[in-house]
Coordinates of C-alpha atoms and ligand atoms in Angstrom, one line a residue:
X1 CA -72.2 -4.2 27.0
X2 CA -73.9 -1.0 28.2
X3 CA -71.0 -0.4 30.6
X4 CA -68.5 -0.6 27.7
X5 CA -70.6 1.8 25.6
X6 CA -70.8 4.3 28.5
X7 CA -67.0 4.1 28.8
X8 CA -66.6 5.0 25.1
X9 CA -68.9 7.9 25.4
X10 CA -67.0 9.2 28.4
X11 CA -63.7 8.8 26.6
X12 CA -65.1 10.5 23.5
X13 CA -66.3 13.4 25.5
X14 CA -63.4 14.1 27.6
X15 CA -60.5 12.4 25.7
X16 CA -57.9 10.4 27.6
X17 CA -56.2 13.0 29.6
X18 CA -52.4 12.8 29.6
X19 CA -50.4 12.8 32.8
X20 CA -48.2 15.8 33.5
X21 CA -45.0 14.4 32.1
X22 CA -46.3 12.9 28.8
X23 CA -45.8 15.9 26.5
X24 CA -43.2 17.7 28.5
X25 CA -39.9 19.1 27.4
X26 CA -37.3 18.3 30.0
X27 CA -34.4 20.8 30.3
X28 CA -31.1 19.3 31.5
X29 CA -29.2 21.6 33.8
X30 CA -25.5 20.8 34.2
X31 CA -25.1 22.6 37.5
X32 CA -21.3 23.4 37.3
X33 CA -21.9 25.3 34.0
X34 CA -25.3 26.9 34.3
X35 CA -24.9 30.0 36.6
X36 CA -22.4 30.9 39.2
X37 CA -23.8 33.2 41.9
X38 CA -20.8 33.5 44.2
X39 CA -18.0 34.1 41.7
X40 CA -15.9 31.0 42.3
X41 CA -16.1 30.1 38.7
X42 CA -18.3 27.0 39.4
X43 CA -22.1 27.1 38.9
X44 CA -24.3 26.6 42.0
X45 CA -27.8 26.1 43.3
X46 CA -28.5 29.8 44.0
X47 CA -27.2 30.5 40.5
X48 CA -29.8 28.1 39.1
X49 CA -32.5 29.7 41.4
X50 CA -31.6 33.1 40.0
X51 CA -31.8 31.9 36.5
X52 CA -35.0 29.9 36.7
X53 CA -36.7 32.8 35.0
X54 CA -34.9 31.9 31.8
X55 CA -36.3 28.4 31.9
X56 CA -39.8 29.7 32.5
X57 CA -39.4 32.3 29.7
X58 CA -38.4 29.6 27.3
X59 CA -41.7 27.9 28.1
X60 CA -40.3 25.0 30.0
X61 CA -41.9 23.5 33.1
X62 CA -39.6 20.5 33.8
X63 CA -35.9 20.1 34.4
X64 CA -33.5 17.4 35.2
X65 CA -30.4 18.3 37.0
X66 CA -27.1 16.4 36.8
X67 CA -25.8 15.4 40.3
X68 CA -25.5 18.1 43.0
X69 CA -24.6 15.8 45.9
X70 CA -21.5 15.7 48.0
X71 CA -18.6 14.5 45.8
X72 CA -14.9 14.7 45.3
X73 CA -15.8 15.6 41.7
X74 CA -13.5 13.1 40.1
X75 CA -16.4 12.5 37.6
X76 CA -18.0 15.8 38.3
X77 CA -20.7 14.6 40.6
X78 CA -21.2 11.1 39.3
X79 CA -18.9 10.0 42.1
X80 CA -21.1 10.6 45.2
X81 CA -19.7 10.5 48.7
X82 CA -23.0 11.3 50.4
X83 CA -26.3 10.9 48.7
X84 CA -28.2 13.2 51.1
X85 CA -25.7 16.1 51.3
X86 CA -25.1 18.8 48.7
X87 CA -21.6 19.4 47.2
X88 CA -20.3 22.4 49.2
X89 CA -19.4 24.5 46.1
X90 CA -23.0 24.1 44.9
X91 CA -24.5 25.0 48.2
X92 CA -26.4 23.3 51.0
X93 CA -29.6 21.3 51.5
X94 CA -31.2 24.6 52.5
X95 CA -30.2 26.2 49.3
X96 CA -31.8 23.3 47.5
X97 CA -35.0 23.8 49.4
X98 CA -34.8 27.5 48.4
X99 CA -34.3 26.5 44.8
X100 CA -37.1 24.0 45.0
X101 CA -39.5 26.6 46.5
X102 CA -38.8 29.0 43.8
X103 CA -39.2 26.3 41.2
X104 CA -42.6 25.4 42.7
X105 CA -43.6 29.1 42.7
X106 CA -42.8 29.2 39.0
X107 CA -44.4 25.9 38.3
X108 CA -41.1 24.2 37.3
X109 CA -40.5 20.6 38.3
X110 CA -37.2 19.3 39.4
X111 CA -36.0 15.8 38.6
X112 CA -32.8 14.7 40.4
X113 CA -30.0 12.6 39.0
X114 CA -29.9 9.3 40.9
X115 CA -26.6 7.4 40.6
X116 CA -27.1 4.0 42.1
X117 CA -24.5 1.9 40.2
X118 CA -21.5 3.2 42.1
X119 CA -20.4 5.7 44.8
X120 CA -17.3 7.6 45.3
X121 CA -14.5 5.7 47.0
X122 CA -14.8 8.4 49.7
X123 CA -18.3 7.4 50.5
X124 CA -18.7 6.1 54.1
X125 CA -20.1 2.8 52.8
X126 CA -16.9 2.1 50.8
X127 CA -14.7 3.1 53.7
X128 CA -16.6 0.7 56.0
X129 CA -16.5 -2.0 53.3
X130 CA -12.7 -1.6 53.0
X131 CA -12.4 -2.5 56.7
X132 CA -15.0 -5.3 56.4
X133 CA -17.1 -3.5 59.0
X134 CA -20.1 -5.7 59.9
X135 CA -23.0 -5.0 57.6
X136 CA -20.9 -3.4 55.0
X137 CA -18.6 -6.3 54.0
X138 CA -20.5 -7.0 50.8
X139 CA -21.7 -3.5 49.9
X140 CA -19.4 -3.5 46.9
X141 CA -18.2 -6.2 44.5
X142 CA -15.1 -7.7 46.1
X143 CA -13.3 -10.6 44.5
X144 CA -10.1 -12.5 45.2
X145 CA -7.4 -12.2 42.6
X146 CA -5.7 -15.1 40.9
X147 CA -2.0 -16.0 40.7
X148 CA -0.5 -16.2 37.2
X149 CA 2.2 -18.7 36.3
X150 CA 4.9 -16.4 37.6
X151 CA 3.1 -16.0 40.9
X152 CA 1.9 -12.4 40.2
X153 CA -1.5 -11.5 41.4
X154 CA -4.0 -10.8 38.6
X155 CA -7.5 -9.5 38.6
X156 CA -10.3 -12.1 38.4
X157 CA -11.1 -11.6 34.7
X158 CA -10.5 -9.4 31.7
X159 CA -13.3 -6.8 32.2
X160 CA -12.5 -3.3 31.1
X161 CA -13.8 -0.1 32.6
X162 CA -16.0 2.3 30.6
X163 CA -13.3 5.0 31.1
X164 CA -10.5 2.7 29.8
X165 CA -8.1 0.3 31.6
X166 CA -9.1 -2.6 33.8
X167 CA -12.3 -2.7 35.7
X168 CA -10.7 -4.1 38.9
X169 CA -8.5 -2.3 41.4
X170 CA -6.7 -4.1 44.2
X171 CA -7.0 -2.9 47.8
X172 CA -4.0 -3.9 49.9
X173 CA -5.8 -3.5 53.2
X174 CA -8.7 -5.8 52.3
X175 CA -6.5 -8.0 50.1
X176 CA -9.1 -8.2 47.3
X177 CA -10.0 -6.5 44.1
X178 CA -13.1 -4.3 43.8
X179 CA -15.1 -3.8 40.6
X180 CA -15.5 -0.4 39.0
X181 CA -17.3 0.0 35.7
X182 CA -16.1 3.6 35.6
X183 CA -13.1 5.3 37.3
X184 CA -11.3 3.4 40.1
X185 CA -12.7 6.1 42.3
X186 CA -16.2 5.0 41.5
X187 CA -16.5 1.5 43.0
X188 CA -19.6 -0.4 41.9
X189 CA -22.2 -1.1 44.5
X190 CA -23.2 -4.8 44.9
X191 CA -26.8 -4.8 43.7
X192 CA -27.2 -8.4 44.8
X193 CA -27.1 -7.3 48.5
X194 CA -30.5 -6.5 49.8
X195 CA -29.0 -4.0 52.3
X196 CA -27.7 -2.0 49.3
X197 CA -31.1 -2.0 47.7
X198 CA -32.7 -0.8 50.9
X199 CA -30.1 2.0 51.3
X200 CA -30.8 3.1 47.7
X201 CA -34.5 3.2 48.3
X202 CA -33.9 5.3 51.4
X203 CA -32.0 7.8 49.2
X204 CA -34.9 8.1 46.8
X205 CA -37.3 8.5 49.7
X206 CA -35.1 11.3 51.2
X207 CA -35.3 13.4 48.0
X208 CA -39.0 12.6 47.3
X209 CA -39.8 13.9 50.8
X210 CA -38.0 17.1 50.0
X211 CA -40.3 17.5 47.0
X212 CA -38.6 16.3 43.8
X213 CA -40.7 15.1 40.9
X214 CA -38.7 12.0 40.1
X215 CA -35.3 10.8 39.0
X216 CA -33.1 10.5 36.0
X217 CA -31.4 7.2 36.8
X218 CA -27.7 6.9 35.8
X219 CA -25.9 4.1 34.1
X220 CA -28.7 1.4 34.4
X221 CA -27.0 -1.2 32.1
X222 CA -24.1 -1.5 34.5
X223 CA -26.1 -2.6 37.6
X224 CA -25.3 -6.3 37.5
X225 CA -22.5 -8.4 36.2
X226 CA -22.2 -12.1 35.4
X227 CA -22.1 -13.9 38.7
X228 CA -19.6 -16.4 37.3
X229 CA -17.3 -13.5 36.4
X230 CA -16.7 -15.0 32.9
X231 CA -14.2 -13.3 30.6
X232 CA -15.8 -11.2 27.9
X233 CA -15.0 -11.9 24.2
X234 CA -13.0 -9.7 22.0
X235 CA -14.9 -7.4 19.6
X236 CA -14.1 -7.3 15.9
X237 CA -13.1 -3.6 16.1
X238 CA -9.6 -3.5 14.7
X239 CA -9.1 0.1 16.0
X240 CA -9.5 -0.9 19.6
X241 CA -6.4 -1.3 21.8
X242 CA -6.5 -3.7 24.9
X243 CA -7.3 -0.9 27.3
X244 CA -10.2 0.6 25.3
X245 CA -13.7 -0.2 26.4
X246 CA -14.6 -1.1 22.9
X247 CA -12.0 -3.9 22.9
X248 CA -14.4 -6.3 24.5
X249 CA -18.0 -7.2 23.7
X250 CA -19.8 -6.6 27.0
X251 CA -22.1 -9.5 27.2
X252 CA -21.4 -10.2 30.9
X253 CA -21.3 -6.7 32.2
X254 CA -24.2 -4.9 30.6
X255 CA -28.0 -5.2 30.6
X256 CA -28.1 -8.4 32.6
X257 CA -31.6 -9.7 33.2
X258 CA -31.8 -8.8 36.9
X259 CA -31.4 -5.1 35.9
X260 CA -34.9 -5.1 34.4
X261 CA -36.4 -6.6 37.6
X262 CA -34.8 -3.9 39.7
X263 CA -36.1 -1.1 37.4
X264 CA -39.6 -2.6 37.6
X265 CA -39.3 -2.8 41.3
X266 CA -38.3 0.9 41.6
X267 CA -41.3 1.8 39.4
X268 CA -43.5 0.1 41.9
X269 CA -41.7 2.0 44.7
X270 CA -42.4 5.3 43.0
X271 CA -46.0 4.5 42.2
X272 CA -46.5 3.5 45.9
X273 CA -45.0 6.7 47.0
X274 CA -47.4 8.7 44.9
X275 CA -50.3 6.6 46.0
X276 CA -49.4 7.1 49.7
X277 CA -48.9 10.8 49.4
X278 CA -50.7 13.1 46.8
X279 CA -51.3 10.9 43.8
X280 CA -49.0 13.0 41.7
X281 CA -46.8 10.8 39.5
X282 CA -43.1 10.7 40.3
X283 CA -41.3 9.8 37.2
X284 CA -38.2 7.7 36.4
X285 CA -36.1 8.4 33.3
X286 CA -33.4 5.9 32.8
X287 CA -30.1 6.3 31.1
X288 CA -29.1 3.3 29.0
X289 CA -27.0 3.2 25.9
X290 CA -28.3 -0.1 24.7
X291 CA -29.7 -1.6 21.5
X292 CA -33.3 -0.9 20.7
X293 CA -34.8 -4.1 22.2
X294 CA -32.9 -3.7 25.4
X295 CA -33.8 0.0 25.6
X296 CA -37.5 -0.4 25.2
X297 CA -37.6 -3.3 27.7
X298 CA -36.7 -0.8 30.4
X299 CA -40.1 0.8 29.9
X300 CA -41.7 -2.5 30.9
X301 CA -42.2 -6.1 29.8
X302 CA -45.9 -6.0 29.1
X303 CA -46.8 -7.3 32.6
X304 CA -44.7 -5.1 34.7
X305 CA -44.1 -1.3 34.3
X306 CA -40.6 0.1 34.3
X307 CA -39.3 3.5 33.6
X308 CA -41.7 6.2 32.5
X309 CA -39.1 7.1 29.9
X310 CA -35.8 5.5 28.8
X311 CA -33.8 8.1 27.0
X312 CA -34.0 7.6 23.2
X313 CA -30.4 8.2 22.3
X314 CA -30.7 6.9 18.7
X315 CA -30.9 10.4 17.1
X316 CA -27.6 10.9 18.8
X317 CA -25.8 7.6 18.3
X318 CA -27.1 6.6 14.9
X319 CA -26.9 9.9 13.0
X320 CA -23.9 12.1 12.1
X321 CA -23.0 14.9 9.8
X322 CA -23.1 12.7 6.7
X323 CA -26.5 11.2 7.4
X324 CA -29.1 11.4 4.7
X325 CA -32.8 12.1 5.1
X326 CA -33.3 8.3 4.7
X327 CA -31.0 7.7 7.7
X328 CA -33.1 10.2 9.7
X329 CA -36.3 8.5 8.7
X330 CA -34.9 5.1 9.5
X331 CA -33.7 6.2 12.9
X332 CA -37.0 7.8 13.8
X333 CA -39.0 4.8 12.6
X334 CA -36.7 2.4 14.3
X335 CA -37.8 3.9 17.6
X336 CA -41.4 4.1 16.7
X337 CA -41.4 0.5 15.5
X338 CA -39.9 -1.1 18.6
X339 CA -41.6 1.0 21.3
X340 CA -44.8 -0.7 22.3
X341 CA -47.7 1.7 21.6
X342 CA -48.7 2.2 25.2
X343 CA -45.4 3.9 26.1
X344 CA -44.5 7.5 25.6
X345 CA -41.7 8.4 23.1
X346 CA -38.9 10.8 23.8
X347 CA -36.2 12.4 21.7
X348 CA -32.7 13.4 22.8
X349 CA -30.0 15.1 20.7
X350 CA -27.6 16.1 23.4
X351 CA -26.3 15.8 26.9
X352 CA -23.2 16.2 29.0
X353 CA -21.7 13.0 27.6
X354 CA -21.7 13.8 23.9
X355 CA -20.5 16.7 21.7
X356 CA -23.2 19.3 21.1
X357 CA -25.6 18.7 18.3
X358 CA -24.6 21.8 16.3
X359 CA -21.0 20.6 16.4
X360 CA -21.8 17.0 15.6
X361 CA -24.4 17.7 12.8
X362 CA -23.3 21.1 11.5
X363 CA -24.3 24.5 13.0
X364 CA -26.5 25.3 10.0
X365 CA -28.7 22.4 10.9
X366 CA -29.5 23.5 14.5
X367 CA -32.9 24.9 13.9
X368 CA -34.0 22.0 11.7
X369 CA -33.0 19.5 14.4
X370 CA -34.5 21.5 17.3
X371 CA -37.7 21.6 15.2
X372 CA -37.6 17.9 14.7
X373 CA -37.1 17.1 18.4
X374 CA -40.1 19.2 19.2
X375 CA -42.2 18.0 16.3
X376 CA -42.0 14.3 17.1
X377 CA -44.6 12.9 19.5
X378 CA -44.0 12.5 23.2
X379 CA -41.4 14.1 25.3
X380 CA -38.6 16.3 24.2
X381 CA -35.3 16.7 26.0
X382 CA -33.1 19.9 25.8
X383 CA -29.5 20.0 27.0
X384 CA -28.8 23.4 28.4
X385 CA -27.7 25.7 25.6
X386 CA -29.5 23.9 22.9
X387 CA -32.2 26.5 23.0
X388 CA -29.7 29.1 21.8
X389 CA -27.7 26.8 19.6
X390 CA -24.5 26.6 21.7
X391 CA -21.6 24.8 20.1
X392 CA -18.8 22.8 21.7
X393 CA -16.1 25.0 23.2
X394 CA -12.4 24.6 22.8
X395 CA -10.6 23.1 25.9
X396 CA -6.9 22.7 25.8
X397 CA -5.0 19.8 27.4
X398 CA -4.0 22.1 30.3
X399 CA -7.6 23.0 31.0
X400 CA -8.9 19.4 30.6
X401 CA -10.9 18.2 33.6
X402 CA -12.9 15.2 32.4
X403 CA -11.6 11.9 33.7
X404 CA -12.1 10.3 30.2
X405 CA -10.0 13.0 28.6
X406 CA -7.4 12.7 31.3
X407 CA -7.2 8.9 31.0
X408 CA -6.8 9.2 27.3
X409 CA -3.7 11.6 27.6
X410 CA -2.5 14.7 25.7
X411 CA -2.4 13.0 22.3
X412 CA -5.9 11.4 22.3
X413 CA -8.0 13.5 24.7
X414 CA -9.6 15.7 22.1
X415 CA -11.4 12.7 20.5
X416 CA -13.0 11.6 23.8
X417 CA -13.1 14.4 26.4
X418 CA -16.5 15.6 27.4
X419 CA -15.4 19.0 28.6
X420 CA -16.2 20.6 25.2
X421 CA -19.9 20.1 25.6
X422 CA -19.8 21.3 29.3
X423 CA -18.6 24.9 28.9
X424 CA -20.5 27.7 30.7
X425 CA -23.9 28.8 29.5
X426 CA -23.7 31.9 27.3
X427 CA -26.0 34.4 28.9
X428 CA -24.7 37.6 27.4
X429 CA -21.6 39.3 25.9
X430 CA -20.2 40.5 29.3
X431 CA -17.3 39.0 31.2
X432 CA -17.5 35.2 31.3
X433 CA -20.6 35.4 29.1
X434 CA -22.5 36.5 32.2
X435 CA -22.0 33.0 33.8
X436 CA -19.7 34.2 36.6
X437 CA -18.3 37.4 38.0
X438 CA -15.2 35.5 39.0
X439 CA -11.7 35.8 37.5
X440 CA -11.8 32.5 35.9
X441 CA -14.3 29.7 35.2
X442 CA -13.9 26.0 35.8
X443 CA -14.0 25.3 32.1
X444 CA -13.3 28.1 29.6
X445 CA -16.2 29.9 28.1
X446 CA -16.6 29.2 24.4
X447 CA -14.9 31.9 22.3
X448 CA -18.1 32.6 20.3
X449 CA -20.0 34.0 23.3
X450 CA -19.8 37.7 22.2
X451 CA -22.2 36.9 19.4
X452 CA -23.8 33.6 20.4
X453 CA -25.6 34.3 23.7
X454 CA -29.1 34.5 25.1
X455 CA -29.3 38.3 25.3
X456 CA -28.3 38.7 21.6
X457 CA -30.9 36.1 20.6
X458 CA -33.6 37.8 22.6
X459 CA -32.8 41.1 20.9
X460 CA -32.5 39.7 17.3
X461 CA -35.7 39.6 15.2
X462 CA -35.0 35.9 14.5
X463 CA -32.9 33.5 16.5
X464 CA -32.5 29.9 17.6
X465 CA -34.0 30.9 20.9
X466 CA -37.1 32.6 19.4
X467 CA -37.7 29.5 17.3
X468 CA -37.3 27.4 20.4
X469 CA -39.9 29.4 22.3
X470 CA -42.4 29.1 19.4
X471 CA -41.8 25.4 19.2
X472 CA -42.8 25.0 22.9
X473 CA -46.0 26.9 22.1
X474 CA -46.7 24.8 19.1
X475 CA -46.5 21.6 21.2
X476 CA -49.6 22.8 23.1
X477 CA -51.8 22.3 20.1
X478 CA -53.9 19.1 20.3
X479 CA -52.6 17.7 17.0
X480 CA -49.1 18.0 18.3
X481 CA -50.0 16.1 21.4
X482 CA -52.3 13.4 20.1
X483 CA -51.8 13.3 16.3
X484 CA -50.4 10.4 14.4
X485 CA -46.9 10.6 13.0
X486 CA -45.8 9.8 9.5
X487 CA -42.2 10.4 8.4
X488 CA -41.1 10.5 4.8
X489 CA -37.8 11.2 3.2
X490 CA -38.6 12.7 -0.2
X491 CA -35.0 12.3 -1.4
X492 CA -31.7 12.0 0.3
X493 CA -31.8 15.7 1.4
X494 CA -35.4 16.3 2.2
X495 CA -36.8 15.0 5.4
X496 CA -40.5 15.6 6.0
X497 CA -43.0 14.5 8.7
X498 CA -46.7 14.9 9.3
X499 CA -48.7 15.2 12.5
X500 CA -52.3 14.3 11.7
X501 CA -55.5 14.2 13.7
X502 CA -58.8 13.9 11.9
X503 CA -60.9 17.0 12.3
X504 CA -58.0 19.1 13.4
X505 CA -55.3 21.1 11.7
X506 CA -52.4 19.0 10.5
X507 CA -48.8 20.0 10.7
X508 CA -46.0 19.3 8.3
X509 CA -42.3 19.4 9.0
X510 CA -39.9 20.0 6.1
X511 CA -36.1 20.0 6.5
X512 CA -33.6 20.4 3.8
X513 CA -30.5 18.9 5.4
X514 CA -28.5 19.5 2.2
X515 CA -26.5 22.5 0.8
X516 CA -28.7 23.0 -2.3
X517 CA -32.2 24.3 -2.9
X518 CA -34.7 21.5 -3.2
X519 CA -38.1 21.4 -4.8
X520 CA -40.3 19.8 -2.2
X521 CA -43.5 18.0 -3.3
X522 CA -45.9 17.1 -0.6
X523 CA -48.4 15.3 -2.9
X524 CA -46.9 12.2 -1.4
X525 CA -49.1 12.7 1.6
X526 CA -52.7 11.8 0.8
X527 CA -53.7 13.4 4.1
X528 CA -52.8 16.9 2.8
X529 CA -55.8 18.2 0.9
X530 CA -55.6 21.9 1.3
X531 CA -53.1 24.7 0.9
X532 CA -50.4 25.1 3.5
X533 CA -49.4 28.0 5.6
X534 CA -45.9 28.5 7.0
X535 CA -46.1 28.8 10.8
X536 CA -42.5 28.4 11.8
X537 CA -39.2 28.7 10.0
X538 CA -35.5 28.3 10.6
X539 CA -33.5 31.6 11.0
X540 CA -33.5 33.6 7.7
X541 CA -35.6 31.2 5.7
X542 CA -36.6 32.3 2.3
X543 CA -40.4 31.7 2.8
X544 CA -41.4 33.9 5.7
X545 CA -44.0 33.0 8.3
X546 CA -47.5 33.4 7.0
X547 CA -46.7 32.5 3.5
X548 CA -49.3 30.3 1.8
X549 CA -47.9 27.5 -0.4
X550 CA -49.3 24.8 -2.5
X551 CA -48.0 21.3 -2.2
X552 CA -44.9 22.1 -4.3
X553 CA -42.4 24.7 -3.2
X554 CA -38.7 25.4 -3.0
X555 CA -36.7 25.0 0.1
X556 CA -33.3 26.6 0.4
X557 CA -30.1 25.0 1.8
X558 CA -30.5 23.8 5.4
X559 CA -33.9 25.5 5.7
X560 CA -36.6 24.0 7.9
X561 CA -40.3 24.7 8.1
X562 CA -43.4 23.8 9.9
X563 CA -46.6 24.3 7.9
X564 CA -50.2 24.1 9.0
X565 CA -52.9 22.5 6.9
X566 CA -56.5 23.2 7.8
X567 CA -58.7 20.1 8.3
X568 CA -60.0 18.5 5.2
X569 CA -63.5 19.7 4.3
X570 CA -65.9 17.0 3.2
X571 CA -68.0 17.8 0.2
Ligands
LIG601 C1 -23.4 8.4 32.9 C2 -23.2 9.9 33.1 O1 -24.1 10.6 32.3 C3 -21.8 10.2 32.9 O2 -21.5 11.5 32.9 C4 -21.0 9.5 34.0 O3 -19.6 9.6 33.7 C5 -21.3 8.0 34.0 N1 -22.7 7.7 33.9 C6 -20.8 7.4 35.3 O4 -21.7 7.8 36.3
LIG602 MG1 -20.3 29.1 42.6

């Protein structure tokens, strides 16, 4: 009993200190598009190194970097031909060490993208597997075809690749089909082969030894497929054509039970690595577009721990330009409801696979949404350019590079191509937006770069960037780290939220997502007992910073505010 009491006292005195990653903002760098140091029009590692100052100035200490490994770039680095080499246009392993040293000097952590589901067809393992070289025969998922009634060879089942078209490709030499859940140039590794699992652990160990702080793990749901290779049923989506991924309901190719076991095993591997070295946590952030129950299970099953973070994509997948404040509230609370309390939340509104948030949700809502991501508890994620409110660029069919866009063809590419969200970072108003000194860039720079760029936003008295910087500062306040969250939609246009910690200042978030002025009434929160002070606003808001307001005040179209309330005084 006494022991327990002592423990309480210790916790009360010192609080439960959070681990380094638990309140971080992770900044996603898409290396091809961040900074080009040598003028070939493609971003590179030295470019990132030279621009780390920006990340630091923004207030960020943690990044995750899309793949930089040797690759034929069919899927822009998600097709890896050597996991321990760097893609030559990005640099060398020594350049990476240079980048990593500079990052360490600035106190910035680097998280690598780990792509274990598949390799490039150019990877040595696949080449050896094609020839059935001993030890590599079963590195990939090889299956015999079947003969149809006319004697034609057919793939073993009806599975479709995520990029469209069948998921099986026949190899004449080997006389079998191999599985690819993405492009035919990205054969799936056979995760049921212990040698593959060992090889993948060796890859993680290689980068951990170089000093990375963890991994963003790609395409988790695709690790295992039904061992009986059963056909998948048709979806009810009438718009889907037989070669569309959405034509089938992927009950046999996504989120199979073994996937969870593997993630839990990798967590143990990372924890052991830390224990055996410096006791600093190496984190795992998993990428899974899955339903809420499947998503949170990647965090752990109650007994075993899994990913430190599984990206919360629901703000991205469940909301659109027509969403109401009720939809926002529902989506936020859906996450909070299903995530077991011991885990750390995270909030994502953009990445290299989805149109940019300002283009998806409306440019006038950029500040309100950045403020929301930073206001919610746990980890925030920023896709490069979100801090300055970059929008999708225009990419013509002739300039299209994304394999999804190319597979869709000239008529349909615009709806699906991911090139638009991957255009070069807009540093300033000089040639190529300051991204490259070259004559051309791998994707065109967005046409708005003369006015929308970091330099202009630094010079302006108010800008998305300046708000972003202040948000990062705000997150350091205890209430923002430890406070309770309450979300309330006051009507269909007004979204509000409260961060509340007894004895501390409270913070209120107010966002008018609509086009008309709204009278906001915060009396709906019993926790708010005092006047409020505006501490942060969207660009050009009608109530300036420092304004004192009562619980009722007007909020103009698309305006967003964060207000501070002093702790309640007891009489
Ligand atoms: C998810 C990545 O984010 C995406 O860019 C890639 O195409 C697929 N996984 C395949 O690796
Ligand atoms: Mg370059």
